[in-house]
Coordinates of C-alpha atoms in Angstrom, one line a residue:
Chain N
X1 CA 0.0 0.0 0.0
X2 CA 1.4 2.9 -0.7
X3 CA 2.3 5.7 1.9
X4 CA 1.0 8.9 1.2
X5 CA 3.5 11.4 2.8
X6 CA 1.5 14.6 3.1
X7 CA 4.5 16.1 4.4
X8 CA 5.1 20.2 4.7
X9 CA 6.3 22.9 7.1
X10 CA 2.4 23.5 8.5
X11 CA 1.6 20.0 9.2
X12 CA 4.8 17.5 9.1
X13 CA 2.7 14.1 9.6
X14 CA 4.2 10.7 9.7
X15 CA 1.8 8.3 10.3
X16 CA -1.4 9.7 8.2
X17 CA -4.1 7.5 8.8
X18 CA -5.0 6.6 5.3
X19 CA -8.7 5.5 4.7
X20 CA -9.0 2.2 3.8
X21 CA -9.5 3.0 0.2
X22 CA -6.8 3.8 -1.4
X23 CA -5.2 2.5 -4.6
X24 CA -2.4 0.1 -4.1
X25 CA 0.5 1.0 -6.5
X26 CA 3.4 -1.5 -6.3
X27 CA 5.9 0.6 -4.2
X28 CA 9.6 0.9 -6.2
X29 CA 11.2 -1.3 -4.3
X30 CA 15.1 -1.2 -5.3
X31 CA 15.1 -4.3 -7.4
X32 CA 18.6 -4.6 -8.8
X33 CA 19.7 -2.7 -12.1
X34 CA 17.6 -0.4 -13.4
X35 CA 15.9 -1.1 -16.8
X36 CA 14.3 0.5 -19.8
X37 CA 10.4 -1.4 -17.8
X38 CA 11.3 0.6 -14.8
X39 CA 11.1 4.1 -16.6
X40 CA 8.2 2.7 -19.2
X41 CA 5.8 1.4 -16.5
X42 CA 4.1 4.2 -14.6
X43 CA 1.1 1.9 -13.8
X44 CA 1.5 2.5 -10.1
X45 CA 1.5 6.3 -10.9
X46 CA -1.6 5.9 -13.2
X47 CA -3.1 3.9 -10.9
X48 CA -2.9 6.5 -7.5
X49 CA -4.6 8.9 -10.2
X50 CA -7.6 7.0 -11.2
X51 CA -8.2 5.6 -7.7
X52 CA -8.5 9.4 -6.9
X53 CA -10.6 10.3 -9.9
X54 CA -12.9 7.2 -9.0
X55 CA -13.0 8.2 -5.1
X56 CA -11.2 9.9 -2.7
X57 CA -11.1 10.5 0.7
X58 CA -11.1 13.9 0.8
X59 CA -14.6 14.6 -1.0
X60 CA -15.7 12.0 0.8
X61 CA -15.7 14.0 4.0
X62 CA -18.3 16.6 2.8
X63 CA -21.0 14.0 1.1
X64 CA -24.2 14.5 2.2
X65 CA -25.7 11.4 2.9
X66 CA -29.3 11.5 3.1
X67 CA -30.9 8.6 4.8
X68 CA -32.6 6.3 2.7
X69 CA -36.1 7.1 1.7
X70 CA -38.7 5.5 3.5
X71 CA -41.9 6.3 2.1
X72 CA -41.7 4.1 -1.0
X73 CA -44.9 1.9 -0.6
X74 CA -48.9 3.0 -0.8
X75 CA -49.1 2.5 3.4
X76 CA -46.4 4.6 4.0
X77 CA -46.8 7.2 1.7
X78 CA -49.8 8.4 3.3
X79 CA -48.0 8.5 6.7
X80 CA -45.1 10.6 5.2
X81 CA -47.6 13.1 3.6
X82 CA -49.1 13.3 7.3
X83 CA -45.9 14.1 8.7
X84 CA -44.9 16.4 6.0
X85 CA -48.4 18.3 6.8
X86 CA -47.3 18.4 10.3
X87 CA -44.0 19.5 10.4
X88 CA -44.7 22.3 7.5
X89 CA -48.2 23.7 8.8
X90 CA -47.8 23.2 12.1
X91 CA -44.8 22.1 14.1
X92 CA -43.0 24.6 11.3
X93 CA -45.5 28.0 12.6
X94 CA -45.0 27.0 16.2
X95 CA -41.0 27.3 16.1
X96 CA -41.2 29.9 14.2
X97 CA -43.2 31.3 17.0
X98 CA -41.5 30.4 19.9
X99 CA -37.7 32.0 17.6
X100 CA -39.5 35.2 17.9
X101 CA -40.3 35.4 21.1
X102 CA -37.2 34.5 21.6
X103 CA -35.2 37.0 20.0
X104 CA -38.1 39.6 21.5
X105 CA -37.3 39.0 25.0
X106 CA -33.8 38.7 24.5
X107 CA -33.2 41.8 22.6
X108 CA -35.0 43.3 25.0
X109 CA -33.3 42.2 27.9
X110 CA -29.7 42.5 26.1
X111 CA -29.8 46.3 25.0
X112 CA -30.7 47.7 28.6
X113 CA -28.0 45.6 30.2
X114 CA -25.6 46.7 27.5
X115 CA -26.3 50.2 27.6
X116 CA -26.7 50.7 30.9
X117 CA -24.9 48.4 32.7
X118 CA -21.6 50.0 31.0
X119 CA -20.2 50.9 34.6
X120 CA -20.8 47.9 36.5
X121 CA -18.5 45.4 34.0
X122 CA -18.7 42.3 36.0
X123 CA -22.8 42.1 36.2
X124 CA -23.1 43.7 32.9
X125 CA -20.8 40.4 31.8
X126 CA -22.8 37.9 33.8
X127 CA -26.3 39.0 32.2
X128 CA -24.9 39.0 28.8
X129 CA -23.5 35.7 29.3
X130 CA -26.7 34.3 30.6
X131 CA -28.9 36.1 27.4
X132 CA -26.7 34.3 24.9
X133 CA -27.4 30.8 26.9
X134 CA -31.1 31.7 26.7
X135 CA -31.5 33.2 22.7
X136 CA -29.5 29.6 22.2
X137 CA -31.9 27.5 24.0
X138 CA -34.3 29.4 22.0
X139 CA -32.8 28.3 19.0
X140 CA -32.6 24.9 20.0
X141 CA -36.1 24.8 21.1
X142 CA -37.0 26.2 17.8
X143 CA -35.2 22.5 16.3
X144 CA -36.8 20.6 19.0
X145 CA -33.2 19.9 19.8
X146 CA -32.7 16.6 21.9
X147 CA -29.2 17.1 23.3
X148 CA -27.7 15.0 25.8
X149 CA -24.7 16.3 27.1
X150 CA -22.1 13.9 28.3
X151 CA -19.4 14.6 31.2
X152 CA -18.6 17.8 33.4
X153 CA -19.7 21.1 32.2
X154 CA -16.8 23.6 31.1
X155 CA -15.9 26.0 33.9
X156 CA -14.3 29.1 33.7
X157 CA -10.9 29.1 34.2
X158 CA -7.9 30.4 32.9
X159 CA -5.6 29.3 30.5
X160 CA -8.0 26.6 28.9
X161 CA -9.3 26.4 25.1
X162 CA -11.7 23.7 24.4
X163 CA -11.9 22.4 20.7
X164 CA -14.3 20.4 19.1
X165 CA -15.3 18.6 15.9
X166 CA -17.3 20.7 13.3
X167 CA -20.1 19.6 11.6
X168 CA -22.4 23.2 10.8
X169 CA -22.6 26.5 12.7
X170 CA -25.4 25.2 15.0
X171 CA -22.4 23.2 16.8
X172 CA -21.6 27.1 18.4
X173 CA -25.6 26.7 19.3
X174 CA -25.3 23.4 20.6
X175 CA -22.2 24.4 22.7
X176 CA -23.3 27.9 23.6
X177 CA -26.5 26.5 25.0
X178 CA -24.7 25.7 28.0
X179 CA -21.9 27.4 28.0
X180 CA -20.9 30.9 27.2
X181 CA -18.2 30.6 24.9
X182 CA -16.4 33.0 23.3
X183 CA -15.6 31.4 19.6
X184 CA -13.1 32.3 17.3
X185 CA -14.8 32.0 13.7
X186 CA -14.7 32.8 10.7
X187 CA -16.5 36.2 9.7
X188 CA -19.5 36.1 7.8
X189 CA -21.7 37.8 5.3
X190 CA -25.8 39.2 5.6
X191 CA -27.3 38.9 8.7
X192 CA -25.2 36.1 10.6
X193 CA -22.2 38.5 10.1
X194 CA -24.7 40.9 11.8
X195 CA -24.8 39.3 15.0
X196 CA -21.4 38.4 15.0
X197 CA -20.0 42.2 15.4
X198 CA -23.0 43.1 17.8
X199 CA -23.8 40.6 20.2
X200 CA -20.8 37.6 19.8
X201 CA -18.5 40.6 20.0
X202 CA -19.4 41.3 23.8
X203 CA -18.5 37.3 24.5
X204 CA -14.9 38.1 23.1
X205 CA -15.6 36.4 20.2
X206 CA -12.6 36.5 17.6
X207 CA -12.6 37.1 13.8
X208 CA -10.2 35.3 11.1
X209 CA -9.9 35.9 7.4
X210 CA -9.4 32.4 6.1
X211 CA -8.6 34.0 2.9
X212 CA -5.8 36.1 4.6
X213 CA -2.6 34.6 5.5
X214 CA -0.9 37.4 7.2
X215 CA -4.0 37.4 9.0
X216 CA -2.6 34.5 11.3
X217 CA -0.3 36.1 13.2
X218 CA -2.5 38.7 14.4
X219 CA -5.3 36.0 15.3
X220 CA -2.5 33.7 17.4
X221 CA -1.7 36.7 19.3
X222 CA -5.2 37.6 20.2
X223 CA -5.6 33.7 21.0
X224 CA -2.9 34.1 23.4
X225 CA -4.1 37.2 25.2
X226 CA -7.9 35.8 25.5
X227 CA -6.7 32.5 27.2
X228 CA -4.4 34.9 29.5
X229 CA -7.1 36.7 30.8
X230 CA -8.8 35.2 34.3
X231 CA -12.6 36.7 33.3
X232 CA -12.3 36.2 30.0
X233 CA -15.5 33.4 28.9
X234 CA -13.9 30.3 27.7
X235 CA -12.5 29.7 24.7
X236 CA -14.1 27.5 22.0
X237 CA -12.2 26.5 18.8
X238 CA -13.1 24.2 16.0
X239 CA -9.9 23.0 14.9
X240 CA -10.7 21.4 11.3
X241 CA -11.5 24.4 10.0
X242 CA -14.2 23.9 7.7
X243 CA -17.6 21.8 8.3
X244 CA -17.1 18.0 7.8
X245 CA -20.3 15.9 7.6
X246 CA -20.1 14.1 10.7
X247 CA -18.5 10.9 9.6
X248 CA -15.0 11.7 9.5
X249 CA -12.8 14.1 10.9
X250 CA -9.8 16.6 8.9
X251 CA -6.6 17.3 10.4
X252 CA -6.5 19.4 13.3
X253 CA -5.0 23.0 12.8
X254 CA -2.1 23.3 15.5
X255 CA -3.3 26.7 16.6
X256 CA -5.0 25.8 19.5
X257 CA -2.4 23.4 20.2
X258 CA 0.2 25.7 20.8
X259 CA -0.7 28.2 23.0
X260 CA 0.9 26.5 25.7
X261 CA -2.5 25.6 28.2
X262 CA -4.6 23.1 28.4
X263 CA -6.8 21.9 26.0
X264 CA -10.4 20.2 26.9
X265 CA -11.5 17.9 23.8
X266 CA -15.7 17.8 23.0
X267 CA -16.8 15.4 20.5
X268 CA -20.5 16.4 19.1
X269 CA -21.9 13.5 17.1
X270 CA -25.7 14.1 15.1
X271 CA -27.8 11.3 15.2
X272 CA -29.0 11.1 11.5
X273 CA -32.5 9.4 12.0
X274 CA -33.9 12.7 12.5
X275 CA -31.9 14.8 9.9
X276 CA -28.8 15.5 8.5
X277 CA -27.0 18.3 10.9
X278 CA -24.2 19.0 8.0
X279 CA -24.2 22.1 6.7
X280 CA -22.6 21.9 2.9
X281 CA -21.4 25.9 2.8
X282 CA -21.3 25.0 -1.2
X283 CA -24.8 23.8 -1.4
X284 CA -26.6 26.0 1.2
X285 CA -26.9 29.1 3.0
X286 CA -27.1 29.2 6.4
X287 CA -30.8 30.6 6.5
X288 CA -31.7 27.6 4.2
X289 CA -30.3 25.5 6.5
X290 CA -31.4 26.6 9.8
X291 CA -35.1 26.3 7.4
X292 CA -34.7 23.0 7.2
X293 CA -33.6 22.1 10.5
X294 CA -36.9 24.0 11.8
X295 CA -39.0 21.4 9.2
X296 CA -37.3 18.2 10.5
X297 CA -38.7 16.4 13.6
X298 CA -36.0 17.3 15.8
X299 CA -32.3 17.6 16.3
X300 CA -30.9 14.8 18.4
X301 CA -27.2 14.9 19.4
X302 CA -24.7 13.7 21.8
X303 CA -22.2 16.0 22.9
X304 CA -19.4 14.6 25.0
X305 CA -17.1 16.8 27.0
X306 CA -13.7 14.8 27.2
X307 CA -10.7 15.0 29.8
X308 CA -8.7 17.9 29.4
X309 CA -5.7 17.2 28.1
X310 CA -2.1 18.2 28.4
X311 CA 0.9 18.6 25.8
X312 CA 3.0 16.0 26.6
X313 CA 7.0 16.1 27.2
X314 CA 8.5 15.7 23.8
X315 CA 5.0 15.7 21.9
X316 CA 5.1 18.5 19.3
X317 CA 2.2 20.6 19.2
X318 CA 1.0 18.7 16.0
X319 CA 1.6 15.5 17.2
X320 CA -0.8 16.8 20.4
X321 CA -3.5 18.2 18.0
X322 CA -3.2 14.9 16.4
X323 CA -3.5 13.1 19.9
X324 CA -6.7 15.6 20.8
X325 CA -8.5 14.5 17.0
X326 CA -7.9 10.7 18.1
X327 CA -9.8 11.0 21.6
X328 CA -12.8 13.2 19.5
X329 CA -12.8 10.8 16.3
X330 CA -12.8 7.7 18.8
X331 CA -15.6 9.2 21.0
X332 CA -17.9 10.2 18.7
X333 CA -17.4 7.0 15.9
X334 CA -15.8 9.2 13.7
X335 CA -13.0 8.0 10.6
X336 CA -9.7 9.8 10.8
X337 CA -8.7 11.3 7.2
X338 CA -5.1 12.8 6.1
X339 CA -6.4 15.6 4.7
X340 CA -6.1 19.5 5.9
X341 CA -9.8 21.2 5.9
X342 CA -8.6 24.3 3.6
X343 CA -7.6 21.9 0.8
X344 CA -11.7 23.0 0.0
X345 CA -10.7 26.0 -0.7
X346 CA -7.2 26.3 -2.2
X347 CA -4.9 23.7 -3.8
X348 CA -1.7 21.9 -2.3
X349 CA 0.9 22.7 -2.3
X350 CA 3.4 21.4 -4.6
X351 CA 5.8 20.0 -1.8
X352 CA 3.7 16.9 -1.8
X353 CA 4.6 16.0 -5.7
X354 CA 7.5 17.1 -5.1
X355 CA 8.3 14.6 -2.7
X356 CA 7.2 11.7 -4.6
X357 CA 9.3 13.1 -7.5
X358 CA 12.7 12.8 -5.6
X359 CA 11.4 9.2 -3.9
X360 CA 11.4 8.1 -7.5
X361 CA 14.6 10.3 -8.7
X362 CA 16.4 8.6 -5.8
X363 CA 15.9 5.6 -6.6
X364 CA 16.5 5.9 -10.4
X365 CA 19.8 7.0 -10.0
X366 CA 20.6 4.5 -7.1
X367 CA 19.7 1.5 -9.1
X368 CA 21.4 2.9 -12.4
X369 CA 24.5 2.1 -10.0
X370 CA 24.1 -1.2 -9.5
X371 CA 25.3 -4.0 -11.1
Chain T
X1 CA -29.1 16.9 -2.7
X2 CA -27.7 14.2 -4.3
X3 CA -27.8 13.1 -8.0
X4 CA -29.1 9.9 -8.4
X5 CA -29.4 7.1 -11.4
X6 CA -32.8 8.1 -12.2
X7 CA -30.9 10.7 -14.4
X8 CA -29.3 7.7 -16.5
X9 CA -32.1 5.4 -17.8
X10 CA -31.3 1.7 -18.7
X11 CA -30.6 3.1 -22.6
X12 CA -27.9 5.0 -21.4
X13 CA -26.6 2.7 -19.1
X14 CA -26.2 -0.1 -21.9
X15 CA -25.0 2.8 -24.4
X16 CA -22.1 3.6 -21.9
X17 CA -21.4 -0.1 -21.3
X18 CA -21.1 -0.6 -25.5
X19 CA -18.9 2.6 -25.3
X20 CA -16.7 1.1 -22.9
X21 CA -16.4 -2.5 -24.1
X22 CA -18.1 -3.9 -21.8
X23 CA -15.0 -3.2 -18.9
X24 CA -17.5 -2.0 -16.5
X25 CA -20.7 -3.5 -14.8
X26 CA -23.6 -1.3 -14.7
X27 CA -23.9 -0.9 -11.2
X28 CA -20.6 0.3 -11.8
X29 CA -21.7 2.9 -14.3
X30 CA -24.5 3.8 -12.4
X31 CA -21.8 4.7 -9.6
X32 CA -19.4 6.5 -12.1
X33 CA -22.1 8.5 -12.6
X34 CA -22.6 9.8 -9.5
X35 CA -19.1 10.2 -8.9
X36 CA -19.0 12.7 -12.4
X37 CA -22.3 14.4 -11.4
X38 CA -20.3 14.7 -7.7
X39 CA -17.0 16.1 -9.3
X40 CA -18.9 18.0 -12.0
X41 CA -20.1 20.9 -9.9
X42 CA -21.5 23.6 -11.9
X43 CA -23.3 20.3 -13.9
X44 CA -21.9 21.5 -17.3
X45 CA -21.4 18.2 -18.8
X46 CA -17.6 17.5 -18.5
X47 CA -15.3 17.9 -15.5
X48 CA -13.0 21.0 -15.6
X49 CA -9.4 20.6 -14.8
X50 CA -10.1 23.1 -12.2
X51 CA -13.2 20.5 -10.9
X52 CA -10.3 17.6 -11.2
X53 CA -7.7 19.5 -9.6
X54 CA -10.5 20.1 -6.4
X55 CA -9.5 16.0 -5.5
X56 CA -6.5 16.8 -3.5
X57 CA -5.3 13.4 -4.2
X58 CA -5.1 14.4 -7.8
X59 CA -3.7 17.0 -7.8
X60 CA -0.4 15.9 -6.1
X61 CA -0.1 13.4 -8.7
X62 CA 3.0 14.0 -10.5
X63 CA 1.3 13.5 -13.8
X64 CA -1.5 15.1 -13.0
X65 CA -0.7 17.6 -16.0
X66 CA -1.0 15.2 -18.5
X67 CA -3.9 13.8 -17.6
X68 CA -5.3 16.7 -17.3
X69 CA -4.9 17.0 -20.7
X70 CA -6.6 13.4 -22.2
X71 CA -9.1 14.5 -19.6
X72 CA -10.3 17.8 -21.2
X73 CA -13.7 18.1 -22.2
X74 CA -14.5 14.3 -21.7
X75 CA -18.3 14.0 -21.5
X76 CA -19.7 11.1 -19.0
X77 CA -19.6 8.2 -21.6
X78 CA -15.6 9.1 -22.9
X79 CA -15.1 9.4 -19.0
X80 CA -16.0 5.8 -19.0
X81 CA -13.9 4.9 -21.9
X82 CA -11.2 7.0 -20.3
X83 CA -11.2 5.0 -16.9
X84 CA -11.9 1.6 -18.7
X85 CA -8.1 0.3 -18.9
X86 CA -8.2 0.0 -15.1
X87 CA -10.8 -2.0 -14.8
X88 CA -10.4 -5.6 -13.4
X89 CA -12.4 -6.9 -16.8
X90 CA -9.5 -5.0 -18.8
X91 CA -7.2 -7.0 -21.1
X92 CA -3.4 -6.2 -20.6
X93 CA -3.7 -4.7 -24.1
X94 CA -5.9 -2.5 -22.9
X95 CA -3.8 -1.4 -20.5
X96 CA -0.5 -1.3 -22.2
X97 CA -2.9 0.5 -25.0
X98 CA -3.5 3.1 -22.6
X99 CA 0.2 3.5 -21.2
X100 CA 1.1 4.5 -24.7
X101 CA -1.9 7.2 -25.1
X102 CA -0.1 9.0 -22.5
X103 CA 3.3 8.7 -23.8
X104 CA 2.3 9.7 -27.0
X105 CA 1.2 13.5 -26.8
X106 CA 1.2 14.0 -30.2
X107 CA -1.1 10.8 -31.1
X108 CA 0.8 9.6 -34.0
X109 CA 1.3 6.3 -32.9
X110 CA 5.1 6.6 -32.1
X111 CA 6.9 7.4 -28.8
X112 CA 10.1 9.7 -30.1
X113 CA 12.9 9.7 -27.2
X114 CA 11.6 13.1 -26.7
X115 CA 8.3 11.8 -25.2
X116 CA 9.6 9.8 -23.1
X117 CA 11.6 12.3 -22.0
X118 CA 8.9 14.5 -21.1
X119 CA 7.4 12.1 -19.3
X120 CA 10.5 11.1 -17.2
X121 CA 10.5 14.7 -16.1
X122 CA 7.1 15.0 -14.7
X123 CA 8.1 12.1 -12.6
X124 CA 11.2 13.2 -11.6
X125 CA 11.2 16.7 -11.5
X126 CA 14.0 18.9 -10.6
X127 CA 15.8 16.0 -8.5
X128 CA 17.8 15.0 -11.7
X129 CA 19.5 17.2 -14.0
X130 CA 18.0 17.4 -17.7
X131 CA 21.2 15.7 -18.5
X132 CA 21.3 13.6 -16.0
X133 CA 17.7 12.4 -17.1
X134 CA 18.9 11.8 -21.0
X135 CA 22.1 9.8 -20.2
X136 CA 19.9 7.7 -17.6
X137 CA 17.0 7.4 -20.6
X138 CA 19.9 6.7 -23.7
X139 CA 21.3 4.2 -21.5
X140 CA 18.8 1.6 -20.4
X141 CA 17.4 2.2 -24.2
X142 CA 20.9 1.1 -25.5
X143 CA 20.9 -1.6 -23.1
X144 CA 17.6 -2.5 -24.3
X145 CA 18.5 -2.8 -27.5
X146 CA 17.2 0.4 -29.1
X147 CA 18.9 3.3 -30.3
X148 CA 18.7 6.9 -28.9
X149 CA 16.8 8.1 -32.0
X150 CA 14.2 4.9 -32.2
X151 CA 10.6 5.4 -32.4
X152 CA 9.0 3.2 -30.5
X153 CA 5.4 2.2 -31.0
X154 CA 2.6 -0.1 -29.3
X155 CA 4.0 -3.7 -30.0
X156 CA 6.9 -2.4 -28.3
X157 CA 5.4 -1.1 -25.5
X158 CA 3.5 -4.5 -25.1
X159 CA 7.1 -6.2 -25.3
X160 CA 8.8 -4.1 -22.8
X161 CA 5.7 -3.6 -20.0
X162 CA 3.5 -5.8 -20.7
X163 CA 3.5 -9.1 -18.5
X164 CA 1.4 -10.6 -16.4
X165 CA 3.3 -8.6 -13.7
X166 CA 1.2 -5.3 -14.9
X167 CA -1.1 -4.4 -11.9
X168 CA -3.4 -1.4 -13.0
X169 CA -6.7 -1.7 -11.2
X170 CA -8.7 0.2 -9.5
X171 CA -12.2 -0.3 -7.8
X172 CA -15.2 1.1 -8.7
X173 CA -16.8 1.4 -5.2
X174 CA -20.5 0.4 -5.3
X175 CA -22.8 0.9 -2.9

């Protein structure tokens, strides 16, 4: 099988955890004198391309997978039109409902305490903290979220990040629910981006440019100074990146693994029967989506919140993000997959040809040496 | 979401399998096609390199270029064709027939030393030295018993790489 070395300065891997499927190419093994075959025969090269163009792993990890229709016959068809009928005309209204009285009483309650509360930090911080918890449970409500949370309940302390596998924006719901994080995301357009400058701004929240590679200096060093800071609400981070569709899990970035504290693992894991939590950013926007999370039957998750965990003597920070994605992926039954997140939105980069082009130079010109 | 084989009836289906030879089952086909339709995102017809190079696993593929190339424009039932040497059902002269397609850019039905040159490159890159890379490729051609200026075409191809030995298959994942 060959060894695919996805090898470079940002993530320096070496034992990817290859899905299963993968194209075996006969690895050049030094076989004696080299021959015109040996430069002819690029099978095993051919091979690793189709295999990809067939199926890779990488596209694999944002498939939607509906669930298998189950309405197919002239008894259940009925039932499914009944239940369409339900969740659209009425269960649909109702949430609707109950979202706007949400938003209502907590925009009433948020602007007062943010206005006038300006002198008295501490209390102003507490109330906000506890609206966001309640406009989230709104929101959840407004899914008919079932969410059973699993192990002790963050606390605030210093010099703690807690990371988590990412699946849609509803995981910040999920989380925020029951605790107030303060998230560092990914800045957004129309009326998400909306809240996130007014009220996710008063959490601490931080914004990145994904787009913007000087931008990650600046964000490290506002990492660092939030986790510093005693009052400061916890930090959340979703180290992949990008939403993944539940099933597998993208490499870690080593961001959060590096700021030197500890790190508390929380695996979230959607149970599909009731619908599909991924949020496909190329298929859907996040109104649509949220829309057909409020015509499903309900939401049902586990969320798990893991040991914290420590970097290790000796463990490089990557080799600890690495660590971090096993105890998630294993918790939550999710596959491990060699792939960095971004590769969704940019090309790699050409170190990884590269180094299968000197594997095979080397041993070219080794084997033309022997006899 | 999702585009499923009640875009492909069974005429197209048995249309692809005739275009093909055959080399693919049609629950294979039917899973090709969702695997174009996946890759093929703004549904245009054909796969853009750009849609190709969006496989990470591709695109590190040090002859990713060239495929790119016999790729181009392929509708679904050339796609087919295209992937139909590695099947399992392909005949080693299939195989060795399609080795030679991507040595010979030019499609005359001769590999010049030149072509296989260019080839050599893409797999080694800048590890070896141009020169380097033509002493290495006149010598094992010499040793082979051609000349540095021989044009080599299929038959000799099928001599030189093609043995039982040849493993180019890949699976077709069905669900």
């Amino acid at each position: 099988m060959s060894k695919l070395n996805t090898s470079n300065s940002e993530l320096d891997l070496d034992r990817p955890n290859i899905e299963d499927y993968l194209p075996s190419g006969s690895i050049q093994e030094p076989r004696g004198k080299l021959r015109l075959r040996d430069l002819l025969d690029i099978s095993p090269t051919l091979t690793e391309a189709a295999g990809a163009i067939v199926d890779d792993s990488f596209t694999r990890c944002f498939k939607s997978n509906p669930p298998e229709p189950w309405n197919w016959n002239v008894y259940l068809f009925p039932l499914w039109c009944l239940g369409v009928v339900v969740r659209y005309g009425f269960l649909f209204p109702l949430r609707v409902l109950v979202l706007t009285l949400g938003w209502i009483i907590f925009l009433s309650c948020y602007f007062p305490v943010h206005t006038l509360l300006k002198r008295n930090d501490k209390l102003r911080k507490k109330l906000e903290r506890g609206l966001v918890e309640l406009i989230c449970s709104f929101f959840v409500a407004s899914w008919t979220g079932v969410i059973k949370y699993h192990g002790p309940r963050p606390s605030m302390r210093p010099r703690q990040v807690f990371v988590a596998n990412h699946t849609s924006m509803i995981d910040f719901i999920v989380l925020e629910q029951m605790t107030a994080f303060a998230v560092i995301m990914q800045k957004h357009p129309g009326w998400v981006g909306l809240l996130q400058s007014t009220i996710l701004e008063s959490l601490g929240c931080i914004w990145f440019n994904r787009s913007e590679s000087k931008d990650r200096g600046i964000v490290t060093r506002k990492l660092r100074e939030h986790v510093e800071g005693a009052d400061n609400n916890p930090l959340l981070i979703f180290p992949e990146g990008t939403c993944v569709n539940n099933h597998y899990t993208v490499m870690f970035k080593k961001g959060a693994f590096e700021l030197g504290c500890t790190v508390c693992p929380i695996a979230i894991k959607y149970n599909k029967i009731f619908v599909d939590a991924f949020w496909n950013s190329r298929k859907q926007s996040f109104t649509m989506h949220l829309l057909q999370l409020m015509t499903s039957w309900a939401v049902v998750c586990d969320v798990w919140y893991l040991e914290p965990q420590n970097l290790k003597p000796g463990e490089t920070p990557i080799e600890f993000a690495e660590r971090v994605r096993d105890i998630i992926s294993v918790r939550a039954g999710l596959k491990k997959v060699p792939w960095d997140g971004y590769l969704k939105y940019s090309r790699p980069s050409p170190k990884h040809r590269e180094r299968k082009q000197q594997s095979f130079a080397e041993s070219v010109l080794r084997r033309l040496e022997e006899k | 979401m999702g585009n499923t084989s009640s875009m492909l009836t069974q005429y197209d289906i048995e249309e692809v399998q005739e275009h093909c030879n055959h080399t693919f089952s049609q629950q294979e086909i039917v899973s090709l096609y969702q695997r174009f339709c996946q890759l093929d995102r703004n549904g245009c017809g054909f796969i853009s390199a750009d849609e190709f190079m969006s496989v990470p696993e591709f695109a590190v593929n040090p002859l990713f270029q060239r495929l790119l190339r016999m790729l181009d424009g392929l509708n679904f039932k050339e796609f087919v064709a295209f992937l139909s040497a590695f099947s399992s059902r392909a005949s080693l002269q299939q195989k060795v027939e399609f080795i030679f397609k991507v040595y010979d850019s030019d499609g005359n039905g001769k590999v010049t030393f030149n072509e296989m040159l260019d080839i050599l490159r893409d797999l080694t890159g800048q590890f070896i030295s141009e020169q380097q890379r033509e002493k290495v490729l006149t010598r094992v051609l010499e040793e082979a018993g051609y000349a540095k200026d021989s044009l080599l075409v299929q038959a000799d191809f099928m001599k030189i790489v093609g043995n039982s030995g040849l493993k180019m298959e890949v699976e077709v994942p069905v669900d």
